[in-house]
GROMACS .gro file of C-alpha atoms in nm:
model
  292
    1MET     CA    1   7.625   1.975   7.185
    2ILE     CA    2   7.824   1.672   7.309
    3ASP     CA    3   8.142   1.612   7.114
    4ASP     CA    4   8.189   1.251   7.012
    5GLU     CA    5   8.514   1.118   7.147
    6GLU     CA    6   8.702   0.915   6.890
    7SER     CA    7   8.807   0.567   6.990
    8ASN     CA    8   9.181   0.505   7.001
    9GLY     CA    9   9.421   0.244   7.130
   10SER     CA   10   9.242  -0.083   7.188
   11ASN     CA   11   8.898   0.069   7.151
   12PRO     CA   12   8.711  -0.042   6.839
   13SER     CA   13   8.600   0.207   6.581
   14ASP     CA   14   8.241   0.325   6.561
   15SER     CA   15   8.181   0.114   6.253
   16GLU     CA   16   8.315  -0.192   6.432
   17MET     CA   17   8.088  -0.133   6.730
   18ASP     CA   18   7.789  -0.088   6.502
   19CYS     CA   19   7.880  -0.407   6.323
   20ASN     CA   20   7.907  -0.596   6.653
   21GLU     CA   21   7.569  -0.466   6.761
   22ASP     CA   22   7.391  -0.539   6.433
   23ASN     CA   23   7.532  -0.892   6.403
   24ALA     CA   24   7.461  -0.988   6.765
   25SER     CA   25   7.230  -1.288   6.793
   26ILE     CA   26   7.041  -1.319   7.121
   27THR     CA   27   6.925  -1.664   7.224
   28ASP     CA   28   6.889  -1.634   7.602
   29LYS     CA   29   6.716  -1.312   7.711
   30SER     CA   30   6.734  -1.407   8.078
   31SER     CA   31   7.111  -1.353   8.082
   32PHE     CA   32   7.241  -0.994   8.070
   33THR     CA   33   7.608  -1.072   8.016
   34SER     CA   34   7.793  -1.239   7.734
   35LYS     CA   35   8.149  -1.278   7.618
   36ASN     CA   36   8.093  -1.001   7.363
   37GLY     CA   37   7.959  -0.740   7.603
   38LEU     CA   38   7.653  -0.645   7.805
   39LYS     CA   39   7.301  -0.736   7.700
   40LEU     CA   40   7.055  -0.453   7.771
   41PRO     CA   41   6.684  -0.401   7.700
   42THR     CA   42   6.637  -0.104   7.471
   43GLY     CA   43   6.400   0.044   7.218
   44ILE     CA   44   6.505   0.028   6.854
   45SER     CA   45   6.399   0.280   6.591
   46ILE     CA   46   6.319   0.215   6.228
   47SER     CA   47   6.626   0.185   6.009
   48SER     CA   48   6.537   0.231   5.644
   49LYS     CA   49   6.659   0.430   5.345
   50SER     CA   50   6.303   0.495   5.230
   51GLN     CA   51   6.109   0.539   5.557
   52CYS     CA   52   6.162   0.828   5.799
   53CYS     CA   53   6.268   0.711   6.146
   54VAL     CA   54   6.086   1.009   6.307
   55CYS     CA   55   5.744   1.029   6.137
   56ARG     CA   56   5.759   0.682   5.975
   57ILE     CA   57   5.627   0.796   5.638
   58GLN     CA   58   5.775   0.740   5.295
   59MET     CA   59   6.056   0.991   5.256
   60VAL     CA   60   6.084   1.234   4.966
   61PRO     CA   61   6.428   1.379   4.886
   62PRO     CA   62   6.611   1.561   5.025
   63THR     CA   63   6.669   1.341   5.329
   64VAL     CA   64   6.916   1.364   5.617
   65THR     CA   65   7.122   1.093   5.786
   66ILE     CA   66   7.088   1.098   6.165
   67GLN     CA   67   7.409   1.239   6.311
   68LYS     CA   68   7.624   1.030   6.542
   69GLU     CA   69   7.582   1.290   6.819
   70ASP     CA   70   7.202   1.270   6.795
   71ARG     CA   71   7.210   0.892   6.805
   72SER     CA   72   7.420   0.901   7.122
   73ILE     CA   73   7.205   1.163   7.297
   74ILE     CA   74   6.879   0.984   7.215
   75PHE     CA   75   7.021   0.658   7.348
   76ILE     CA   76   7.140   0.827   7.670
   77ARG     CA   77   6.827   1.030   7.736
   78ARG     CA   78   6.551   0.809   7.600
   79ASN     CA   79   6.701   0.458   7.575
   80ILE     CA   80   6.624   0.437   7.203
   81PHE     CA   81   6.892   0.287   6.983
   82ILE     CA   82   6.908   0.432   6.630
   83PRO     CA   83   7.105   0.208   6.393
   84LYS     CA   84   7.385   0.370   6.198
   85GLY     CA   85   7.273   0.508   5.861
   86SER     CA   86   6.912   0.574   5.965
   87ARG     CA   87   6.756   0.866   5.779
   88CYS     CA   88   6.478   1.118   5.832
   89CYS     CA   89   6.295   1.394   5.645
   90GLU     CA   90   6.482   1.723   5.615
   91ILE     CA   91   6.201   1.914   5.792
   92HIS     CA   92   6.290   1.736   6.118
   93THR     CA   93   6.639   1.887   6.125
   94SER     CA   94   6.815   2.220   6.154
   95ASN     CA   95   7.174   2.253   6.040
   96GLY     CA   96   7.194   1.874   6.014
   97TYR     CA   97   7.073   1.797   6.369
   98LEU     CA   98   6.732   1.692   6.499
   99LEU     CA   99   6.501   1.965   6.622
  100ARG     CA  100   6.399   1.952   6.987
  101GLU     CA  101   6.033   1.889   6.902
  102ASP     CA  102   6.122   1.601   6.668
  103PHE     CA  103   6.369   1.463   6.921
  104PHE     CA  104   6.070   1.381   7.144
  105LYS     CA  105   5.848   1.269   6.854
  106LEU     CA  106   6.084   0.985   6.768
  107THR     CA  107   5.960   0.662   6.921
  108ALA     CA  108   6.089   0.306   6.930
  109TYR     CA  109   5.966   0.076   6.655
  110LYS     CA  110   6.018  -0.228   6.876
  111ASP     CA  111   6.165  -0.326   7.213
  112ASP     CA  112   6.440  -0.585   7.219
  113TYR     CA  113   6.768  -0.681   7.383
  114ARG     CA  114   7.095  -0.563   7.234
  115ILE     CA  115   7.451  -0.667   7.309
  116PHE     CA  116   7.665  -0.358   7.356
  117ASN     CA  117   8.042  -0.374   7.333
  118LEU     CA  118   8.210  -0.284   7.664
  119ASN     CA  119   8.409  -0.005   7.500
  120TYR     CA  120   8.084   0.136   7.363
  121ILE     CA  121   7.939   0.141   7.714
  122VAL     CA  122   8.250   0.317   7.851
  123ASN     CA  123   8.232   0.581   7.577
  124THR     CA  124   7.862   0.631   7.646
  125MET     CA  125   7.931   0.683   8.015
  126GLN     CA  126   8.197   0.940   7.929
  127LYS     CA  127   7.947   1.128   7.714
  128LEU     CA  128   7.691   1.116   7.994
  129ARG     CA  129   7.948   1.248   8.242
  130LYS     CA  130   8.042   1.529   8.004
  131MET     CA  131   7.676   1.615   7.952
  132VAL     CA  132   7.614   1.643   8.326
  133ASN     CA  133   7.930   1.844   8.396
  134SER     CA  134   7.868   2.093   8.114
  135ASN     CA  135   7.500   2.138   8.190
  136LYS     CA  136   7.398   2.506   8.202
  137ASN     CA  137   7.071   2.682   8.269
  138VAL     CA  138   7.058   2.806   7.910
  139ASP     CA  139   7.262   2.621   7.649
  140PHE     CA  140   7.237   2.741   7.289
  141ASP     CA  141   7.497   2.491   7.169
  142ASP     CA  142   7.270   2.196   7.244
  143PRO     CA  143   6.988   2.193   6.985
  144LEU     CA  144   6.775   1.988   7.226
  145SER     CA  145   6.799   2.214   7.531
  146LEU     CA  146   6.557   2.483   7.409
  147SER     CA  147   6.228   2.462   7.221
  148GLY     CA  148   6.156   2.694   6.930
  149ILE     CA  149   5.932   2.914   7.148
  150GLU     CA  150   6.194   2.936   7.425
  151TYR     CA  151   6.462   3.021   7.171
  152LYS     CA  152   6.256   3.308   7.030
  153ASN     CA  153   6.152   3.436   7.373
  154LEU     CA  154   6.515   3.469   7.481
  155THR     CA  155   6.674   3.607   7.163
  156GLY     CA  156   6.391   3.733   6.945
  157PHE     CA  157   6.527   3.507   6.668
  158THR     CA  158   6.423   3.164   6.552
  159ARG     CA  159   6.693   2.900   6.539
  160THR     CA  160   6.693   2.922   6.158
  161ARG     CA  161   6.755   3.299   6.164
  162HIS     CA  162   7.028   3.248   6.421
  163ASP     CA  163   7.194   2.994   6.192
  164ARG     CA  164   7.174   3.238   5.902
  165VAL     CA  165   7.343   3.519   6.096
  166LEU     CA  166   7.608   3.277   6.219
  167SER     CA  167   7.682   3.166   5.862
  168TYR     CA  168   7.818   3.513   5.778
  169ILE     CA  169   8.071   3.512   6.063
  170PRO     CA  170   8.401   3.332   5.988
  171ALA     CA  171   8.549   3.105   6.252
  172SER     CA  172   8.847   3.338   6.295
  173ALA     CA  173   8.623   3.631   6.396
  174LEU     CA  174   8.455   3.458   6.691
  175LYS     CA  175   8.681   3.188   6.825
  176THR     CA  176   8.551   2.911   7.045
  177SER     CA  177   8.670   2.941   7.404
  178ILE     CA  178   8.594   2.779   7.738
  179ASN     CA  179   8.338   3.052   7.809
  180ARG     CA  180   8.140   3.049   7.489
  181SER     CA  181   8.107   2.929   7.132
  182PRO     CA  182   8.030   3.162   6.836
  183ARG     CA  183   7.663   3.060   6.858
  184CYS     CA  184   7.648   3.137   7.229
  185ALA     CA  185   7.828   3.469   7.173
  186ILE     CA  186   7.564   3.589   6.925
  187ALA     CA  187   7.288   3.464   7.156
  188CYS     CA  188   7.446   3.658   7.443
  189LEU     CA  189   7.428   3.983   7.243
  190LEU     CA  190   7.070   3.914   7.131
  191MET     CA  191   6.959   3.841   7.488
  192LYS     CA  192   7.122   4.163   7.608
  193LEU     CA  193   6.942   4.366   7.340
  194ARG     CA  194   6.604   4.197   7.381
  195LEU     CA  195   6.578   4.151   7.757
  196THR     CA  196   6.787   4.455   7.867
  197MET     CA  197   6.932   4.258   8.157
  198SER     CA  198   7.250   4.340   8.345
  199ASN     CA  199   7.568   4.160   8.246
  200SER     CA  200   7.574   3.973   8.577
  201VAL     CA  201   7.228   3.827   8.509
  202VAL     CA  202   7.328   3.726   8.155
  203ALA     CA  203   7.642   3.562   8.297
  204SER     CA  204   7.433   3.359   8.544
  205MET     CA  205   7.191   3.244   8.274
  206LEU     CA  206   7.468   3.134   8.036
  207GLY     CA  207   7.694   2.981   8.300
  208ILE     CA  208   7.971   3.242   8.262
  209ASP     CA  209   8.166   3.296   8.583
  210ASN     CA  210   8.242   3.668   8.540
  211LYS     CA  211   8.026   3.956   8.418
  212ARG     CA  212   8.334   4.122   8.264
  213LYS     CA  213   8.360   3.828   8.027
  214VAL     CA  214   8.005   3.907   7.913
  215THR     CA  215   8.121   4.260   7.830
  216ASP     CA  216   8.411   4.122   7.624
  217ILE     CA  217   8.178   3.879   7.445
  218ILE     CA  218   7.932   4.157   7.357
  219HIS     CA  219   8.207   4.385   7.225
  220SER     CA  220   8.374   4.117   7.012
  221THR     CA  221   8.040   3.994   6.877
  222SER     CA  222   7.925   4.346   6.789
  223ALA     CA  223   8.252   4.412   6.605
  224ALA     CA  224   8.222   4.085   6.410
  225LEU     CA  225   7.862   4.157   6.308
  226VAL     CA  226   7.944   4.512   6.197
  227LYS     CA  227   8.234   4.385   5.988
  228TYR     CA  228   8.087   4.072   5.830
  229PHE     CA  229   7.707   4.082   5.857
  230VAL     CA  230   7.590   4.446   5.846
  231PRO     CA  231   7.747   4.533   5.505
  232HIS     CA  232   7.523   4.273   5.340
  233TYR     CA  233   7.204   4.449   5.452
  234LEU     CA  234   7.291   4.814   5.526
  235GLY     CA  235   7.442   5.072   5.291
  236LEU     CA  236   7.555   5.006   4.934
  237ALA     CA  237   7.861   4.789   4.990
  238HIS     CA  238   7.667   4.477   4.890
  239ILE     CA  239   7.547   4.613   4.554
  240ASN     CA  240   7.706   4.769   4.244
  241ARG     CA  241   7.594   5.042   4.004
  242GLU     CA  242   7.490   4.807   3.724
  243LYS     CA  243   7.263   4.607   3.955
  244ILE     CA  244   7.098   4.926   4.082
  245ILE     CA  245   7.027   5.043   3.726
  246LYS     CA  246   6.893   4.707   3.605
  247LYS     CA  247   6.694   4.585   3.906
  248HIS     CA  248   6.625   4.881   4.134
  249THR     CA  249   6.540   5.169   3.898
  250SER     CA  250   6.176   5.247   3.816
  251SER     CA  251   6.060   5.304   3.460
  252ILE     CA  252   5.981   5.672   3.519
  253ALA     CA  253   6.327   5.731   3.667
  254THR     CA  254   6.485   5.561   3.367
  255ARG     CA  255   6.285   5.782   3.131
  256LEU     CA  256   6.367   6.103   3.317
  257LEU     CA  257   6.739   6.031   3.324
  258THR     CA  258   6.791   5.883   2.976
  259GLU     CA  259   6.555   6.037   2.719
  260THR     CA  260   6.683   6.355   2.544
  261TYR     CA  261   6.350   6.541   2.538
  262VAL     CA  262   6.292   6.486   2.907
  263GLN     CA  263   6.645   6.598   2.989
  264LYS     CA  264   6.576   6.936   2.829
  265THR     CA  265   6.255   6.961   3.024
  266MET     CA  266   6.449   6.886   3.343
  267ILE     CA  267   6.683   7.176   3.262
  268CYS     CA  268   6.381   7.403   3.253
  269PHE     CA  269   6.270   7.298   3.600
  270SER     CA  270   6.622   7.320   3.738
  271ALA     CA  271   6.621   7.699   3.697
  272PRO     CA  272   6.627   7.889   4.029
  273MET     CA  273   6.288   7.974   4.174
  274ARG     CA  274   6.193   8.342   4.197
  275THR     CA  275   5.982   8.499   4.465
  276ARG     CA  276   5.842   8.770   4.234
  277PHE     CA  277   5.620   8.719   3.930
  278PRO     CA  278   5.839   8.713   3.612
  279SER     CA  279   5.809   8.982   3.352
  280PHE     CA  280   5.657   8.914   3.008
  281SER     CA  281   5.999   8.866   2.845
  282GLU     CA  282   6.114   8.624   3.115
  283ALA     CA  283   5.790   8.428   3.091
  284SER     CA  284   5.829   8.407   2.714
  285PHE     CA  285   6.185   8.274   2.759
  286PHE     CA  286   6.067   7.992   2.989
  287MET     CA  287   5.785   7.901   2.750
  288VAL     CA  288   6.027   7.878   2.459
  289LEU     CA  289   6.273   7.670   2.665
  290PHE     CA  290   5.996   7.433   2.779
  291SER     CA  291   5.893   7.369   2.418
  292ILE     CA  292   6.242   7.284   2.293
   0.00000   0.00000   0.00000
């Protein structure tokens, strides 16, 4: 995912740039320069609080505001400008960002010319340069780089399941480094388990320059999962005695372990088994005990 670089110094804020773009009035479409910036032909998406900018139907809550990162990437890759504050249905997003399939479903509502502030163009070029320089064969940090099928083929997990596992791991357990993010670290372990590839192959696929770093990533990720994720689903650390009795005990088990009559019957059956047939007196004793 491309990190938005905040404007500083003489650069205008994002809200100021959006304001300049929205208030721009274009009278001469034959000229591509103006005193306010550069006039460019671009597609413009629907901007409405009630209509989805992806599927263009009436939205039903909950809805999601298109993230600034998604707006930038769509403008760079598809030349579609999404006005600030545009919203979409929640089903088109995962963890707040557009899904890859819905990224390509979004189409321009109309084609027009827009005046873009020069600082906005410079920032966009910086994002494009960063996107090209950080491009890897497999990038799990970019929600648009892999389709749902590709994601599952590589890791065995859907993106939603991956997000759920990641939610259990605190930021201090898997720190972000130049080699990998926490999401990429978990994906590295899942790929190793699913595809049984060598560490050198995994390193090549994920853009890691040393196979030993893959070994370190796998070890640290395994330790984090064992400490923070496994206890929630394996063993009894995630549950207490009262919850077991109330929600996980069958009616027959409750009767056998609580009723007085049944307890005496259980004492009868807890007597040691004998290999020989009991005598008449012993048999009479067991019959009397069973009837107590």
